[in-house]
XYZ file of C-alpha atoms in Angstrom:
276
model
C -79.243 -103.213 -43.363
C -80.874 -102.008 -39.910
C -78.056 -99.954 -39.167
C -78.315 -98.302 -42.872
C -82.160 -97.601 -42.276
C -80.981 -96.239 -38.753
C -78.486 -93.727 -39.628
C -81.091 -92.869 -42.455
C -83.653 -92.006 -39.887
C -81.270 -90.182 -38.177
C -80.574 -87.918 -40.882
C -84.053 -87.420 -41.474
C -84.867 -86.810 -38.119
C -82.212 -84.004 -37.389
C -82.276 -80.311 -37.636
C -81.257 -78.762 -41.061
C -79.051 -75.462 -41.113
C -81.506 -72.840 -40.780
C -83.399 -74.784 -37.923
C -79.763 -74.924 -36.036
C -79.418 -70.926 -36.641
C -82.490 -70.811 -35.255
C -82.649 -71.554 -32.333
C -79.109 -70.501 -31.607
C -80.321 -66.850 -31.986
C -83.371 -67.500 -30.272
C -80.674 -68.912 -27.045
C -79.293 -65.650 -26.846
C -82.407 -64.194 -25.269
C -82.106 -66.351 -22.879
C -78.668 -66.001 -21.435
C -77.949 -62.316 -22.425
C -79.952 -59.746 -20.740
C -77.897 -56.981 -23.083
C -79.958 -58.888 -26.492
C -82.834 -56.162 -27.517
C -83.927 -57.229 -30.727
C -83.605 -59.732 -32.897
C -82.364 -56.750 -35.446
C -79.397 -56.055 -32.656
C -78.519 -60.049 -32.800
C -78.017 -60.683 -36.228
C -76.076 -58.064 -36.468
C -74.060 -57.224 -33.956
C -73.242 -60.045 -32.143
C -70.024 -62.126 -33.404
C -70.643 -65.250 -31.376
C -74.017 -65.698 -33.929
C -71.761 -64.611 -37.457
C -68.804 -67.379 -36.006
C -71.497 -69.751 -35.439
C -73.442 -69.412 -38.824
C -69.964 -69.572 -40.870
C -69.176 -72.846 -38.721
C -72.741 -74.294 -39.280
C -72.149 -74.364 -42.951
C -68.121 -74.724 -42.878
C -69.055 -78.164 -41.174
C -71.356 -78.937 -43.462
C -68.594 -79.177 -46.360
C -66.260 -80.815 -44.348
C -68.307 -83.601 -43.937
C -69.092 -83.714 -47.595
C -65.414 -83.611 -48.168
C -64.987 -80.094 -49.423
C -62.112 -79.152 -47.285
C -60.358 -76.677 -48.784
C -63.394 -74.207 -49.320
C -64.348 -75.444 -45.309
C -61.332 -74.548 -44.424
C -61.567 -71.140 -46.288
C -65.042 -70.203 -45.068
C -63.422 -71.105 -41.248
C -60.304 -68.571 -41.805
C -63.239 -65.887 -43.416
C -65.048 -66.688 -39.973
C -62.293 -65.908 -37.773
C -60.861 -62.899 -39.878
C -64.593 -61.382 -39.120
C -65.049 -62.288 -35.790
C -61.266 -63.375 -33.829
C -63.400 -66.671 -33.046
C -61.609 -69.738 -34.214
C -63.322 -72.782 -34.780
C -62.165 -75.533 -36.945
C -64.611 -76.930 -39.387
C -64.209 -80.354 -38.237
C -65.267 -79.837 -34.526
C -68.978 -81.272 -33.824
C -71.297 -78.485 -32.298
C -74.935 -78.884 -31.057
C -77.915 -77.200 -30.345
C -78.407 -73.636 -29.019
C -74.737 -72.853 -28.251
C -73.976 -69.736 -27.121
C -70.564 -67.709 -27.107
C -70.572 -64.736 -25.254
C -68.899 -61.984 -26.426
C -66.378 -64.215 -28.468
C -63.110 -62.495 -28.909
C -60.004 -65.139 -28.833
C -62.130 -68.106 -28.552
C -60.670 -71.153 -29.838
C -62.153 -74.582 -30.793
C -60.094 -77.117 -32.291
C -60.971 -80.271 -34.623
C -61.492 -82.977 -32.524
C -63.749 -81.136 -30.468
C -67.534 -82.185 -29.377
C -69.438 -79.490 -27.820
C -73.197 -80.785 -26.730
C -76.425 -78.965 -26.428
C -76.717 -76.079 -24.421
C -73.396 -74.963 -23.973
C -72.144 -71.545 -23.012
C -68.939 -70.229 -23.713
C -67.396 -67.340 -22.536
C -64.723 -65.050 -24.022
C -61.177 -66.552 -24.531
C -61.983 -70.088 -23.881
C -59.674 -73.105 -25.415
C -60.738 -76.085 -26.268
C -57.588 -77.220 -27.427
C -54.975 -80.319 -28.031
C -52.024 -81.712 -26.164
C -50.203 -83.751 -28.595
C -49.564 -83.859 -32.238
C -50.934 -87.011 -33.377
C -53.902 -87.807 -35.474
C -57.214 -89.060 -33.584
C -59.084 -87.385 -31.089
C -56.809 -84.884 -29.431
C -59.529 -82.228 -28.413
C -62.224 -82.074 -25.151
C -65.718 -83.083 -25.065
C -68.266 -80.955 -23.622
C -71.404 -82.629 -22.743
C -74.942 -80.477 -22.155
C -75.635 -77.635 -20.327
C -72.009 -77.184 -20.022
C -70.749 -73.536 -18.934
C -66.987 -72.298 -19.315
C -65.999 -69.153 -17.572
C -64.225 -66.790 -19.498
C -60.339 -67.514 -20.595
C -60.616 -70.904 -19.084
C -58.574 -73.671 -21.021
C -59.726 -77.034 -21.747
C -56.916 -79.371 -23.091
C -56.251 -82.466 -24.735
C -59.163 -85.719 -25.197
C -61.220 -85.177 -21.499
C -64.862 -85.102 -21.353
C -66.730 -82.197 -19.510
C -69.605 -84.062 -17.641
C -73.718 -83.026 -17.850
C -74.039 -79.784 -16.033
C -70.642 -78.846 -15.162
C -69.292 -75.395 -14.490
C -65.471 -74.455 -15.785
C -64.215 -71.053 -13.560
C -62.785 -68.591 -15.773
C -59.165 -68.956 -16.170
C -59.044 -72.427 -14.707
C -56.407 -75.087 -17.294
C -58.536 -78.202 -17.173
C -56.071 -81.363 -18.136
C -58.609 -84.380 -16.217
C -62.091 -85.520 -16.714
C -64.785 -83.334 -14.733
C -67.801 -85.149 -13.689
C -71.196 -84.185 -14.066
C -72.492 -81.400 -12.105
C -69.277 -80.474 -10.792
C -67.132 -77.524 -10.725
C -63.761 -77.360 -11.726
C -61.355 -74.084 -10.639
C -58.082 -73.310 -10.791
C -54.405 -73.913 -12.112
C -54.583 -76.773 -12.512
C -58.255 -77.403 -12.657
C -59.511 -78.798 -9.197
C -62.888 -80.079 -8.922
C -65.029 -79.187 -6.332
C -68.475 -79.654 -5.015
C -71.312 -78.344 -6.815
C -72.827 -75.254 -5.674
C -76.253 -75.837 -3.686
C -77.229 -72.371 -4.322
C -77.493 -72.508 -8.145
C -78.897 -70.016 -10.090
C -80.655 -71.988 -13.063
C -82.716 -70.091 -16.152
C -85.617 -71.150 -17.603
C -83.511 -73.943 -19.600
C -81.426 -75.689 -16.425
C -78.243 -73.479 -16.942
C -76.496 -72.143 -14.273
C -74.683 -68.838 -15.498
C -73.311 -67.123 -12.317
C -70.247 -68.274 -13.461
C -68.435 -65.715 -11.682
C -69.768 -67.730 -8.404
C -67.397 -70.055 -8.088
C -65.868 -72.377 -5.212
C -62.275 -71.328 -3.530
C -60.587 -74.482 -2.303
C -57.288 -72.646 -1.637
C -59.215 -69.606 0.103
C -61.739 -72.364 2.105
C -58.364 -74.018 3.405
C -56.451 -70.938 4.508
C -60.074 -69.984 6.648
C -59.628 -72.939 8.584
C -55.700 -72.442 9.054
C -56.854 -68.756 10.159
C -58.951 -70.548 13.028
C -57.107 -72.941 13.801
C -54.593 -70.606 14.955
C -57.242 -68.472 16.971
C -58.084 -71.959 19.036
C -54.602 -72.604 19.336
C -53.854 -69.250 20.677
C -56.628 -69.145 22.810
C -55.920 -72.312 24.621
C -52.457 -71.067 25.031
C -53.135 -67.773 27.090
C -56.004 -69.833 28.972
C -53.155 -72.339 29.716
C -50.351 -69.422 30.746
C -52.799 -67.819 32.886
C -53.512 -70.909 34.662
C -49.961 -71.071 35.182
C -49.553 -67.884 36.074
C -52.157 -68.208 39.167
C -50.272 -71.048 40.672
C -46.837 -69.470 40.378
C -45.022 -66.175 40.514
C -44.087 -64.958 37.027
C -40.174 -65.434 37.935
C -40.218 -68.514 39.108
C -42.428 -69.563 36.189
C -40.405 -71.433 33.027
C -42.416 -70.608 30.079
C -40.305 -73.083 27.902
C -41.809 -76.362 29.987
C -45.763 -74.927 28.929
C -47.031 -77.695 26.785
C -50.478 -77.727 25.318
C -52.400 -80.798 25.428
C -54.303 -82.256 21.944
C -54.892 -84.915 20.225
C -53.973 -86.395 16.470
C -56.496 -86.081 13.852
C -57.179 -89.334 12.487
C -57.417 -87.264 8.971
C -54.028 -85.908 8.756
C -52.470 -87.481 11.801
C -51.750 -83.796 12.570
C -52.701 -82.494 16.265
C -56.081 -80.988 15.454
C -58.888 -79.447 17.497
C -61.043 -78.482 14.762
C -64.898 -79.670 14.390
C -65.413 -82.866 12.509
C -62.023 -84.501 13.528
C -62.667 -86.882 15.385
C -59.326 -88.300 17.910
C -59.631 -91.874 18.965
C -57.502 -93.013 22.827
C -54.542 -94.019 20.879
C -53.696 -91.575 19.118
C -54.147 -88.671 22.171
C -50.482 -86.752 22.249
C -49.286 -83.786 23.719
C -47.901 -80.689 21.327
């Protein structure tokens, strides 16, 4: 009986239709400097028509029309070329920019505050019944053509690069980039609005770029220590006398890798000192 009265209150308590359409025009001001009017938003902007059409789609899905749910869905992508199945659960002042080839499947749970960008998936890996389809938790951003597949969950605050496959879980406040998605750390230079969302989107991380910097100066120290060590060499001994094949350069193993390693932050221990 208690949980009967609960989901009651529930009910009761949540946003009707027009409420939810609401404030998910009133959103767009926030995250779209190109909005003018609220004229120019009804109007032109598909993300708001795909929304509307899912906003009542879902509603008679859950009331078991699914046919004309299902109809109202395929009149809502035929408008707009934004898919979004009537099943999928949507909160509060979501936000699709732009919109073309954006596709949400029937499993899916997007939280409050979400922004998508154009060409995002939130799609399925397999074809059995259940949930199959991503979570998205609030304050979520997804860059644009980024794909987000199969029954993960997008943590609190965490940032999708565009065109990154996501197949794992993403914690929250994290970035995720990439083919496949890699998570990284969160940026400490984030560029929140008025409503804790981060949308320089096109800022993102670059693990791959990050790693060939320090392979770039790596080298440098390596060649440096080589000339200093040849001219040193050099000084002592005529250059045709010298055999260049017997130089050596001294290092040490990185207790990381176990690679030899003079870069900052690796810190070589007496046993494992070797020569190159």
């Amino acid at each position: 009986m208690a949980a009967i009265d609960a989901d009651l209150d529930k009910r009761m308590t949540a946003p009707g239709i027009i409420d939810l359409l609401r404030e998910d025009v009133a959103c767009v001001f926030d995250r779209d400097p190109a909005a003018r009017n609220l004229f120019d938003v009804l109007t032109c902007y598909p993300g708001i028509h795909a929304l509307a059409t899912h906003r009542i789609a879902n509603a008679a899905w859950r009331r078991g029309l699914r046919w004309p749910a299902r109809f109202l869905s395929y009149l809502g992508r035929a408008l707009t070329n934004i898919d979004i199945h009537p099943g999928a659960t949507i909160g509060r002042r979501f936000f699709i920019d732009h919109g073309a080839g954006v596709v949400i499947g029937e499993t899916a749970e997007v939280g409050n505050d979400v922004t998508l960008y154009h060409g995002v998936t939130l799609g399925g890996t397999s074809w059995t019944k259940g949930k199959r389809h991503p979570t998205l938790k609030d304050g979520v951003l997804v860059g644009a053509g980024a794909k987000i597949l199969g029954p993960i969950t997008i943590g609190v605050n965490a940032r999708v690069g565009a065109n990154s496959v996501v197949t794992k879980n993403v914690p929250g406040g994290m970035t995720v980039v990439g083919i496949p998605g890699r998570i990284v750390r969160p940026d400490t230079q984030a560029h929140l609005s008025a409503h804790g969302i981060d949308l320089e989107h096109h800022l993102m991380p670059d693990p791959v770029g990050k790693a060939i910097a320090c392979l770039i100066d790596h080298i440098n120290r390596i060649e440096a220590r080589l000339e200093a060590h040849t001219a040193a060499e050099m000084a002592r001994a005529p250059l045709s006398s010298l055999n260049l094949s017997e130089i050596r350069l001294d290092g040490v193993a990185c207790e990381s890798c176990g690679n030899l390693c003079d870069q900052e932050g690796c810190s070589p221990t007496p046993s494992t000192q070797q020569h190159a």
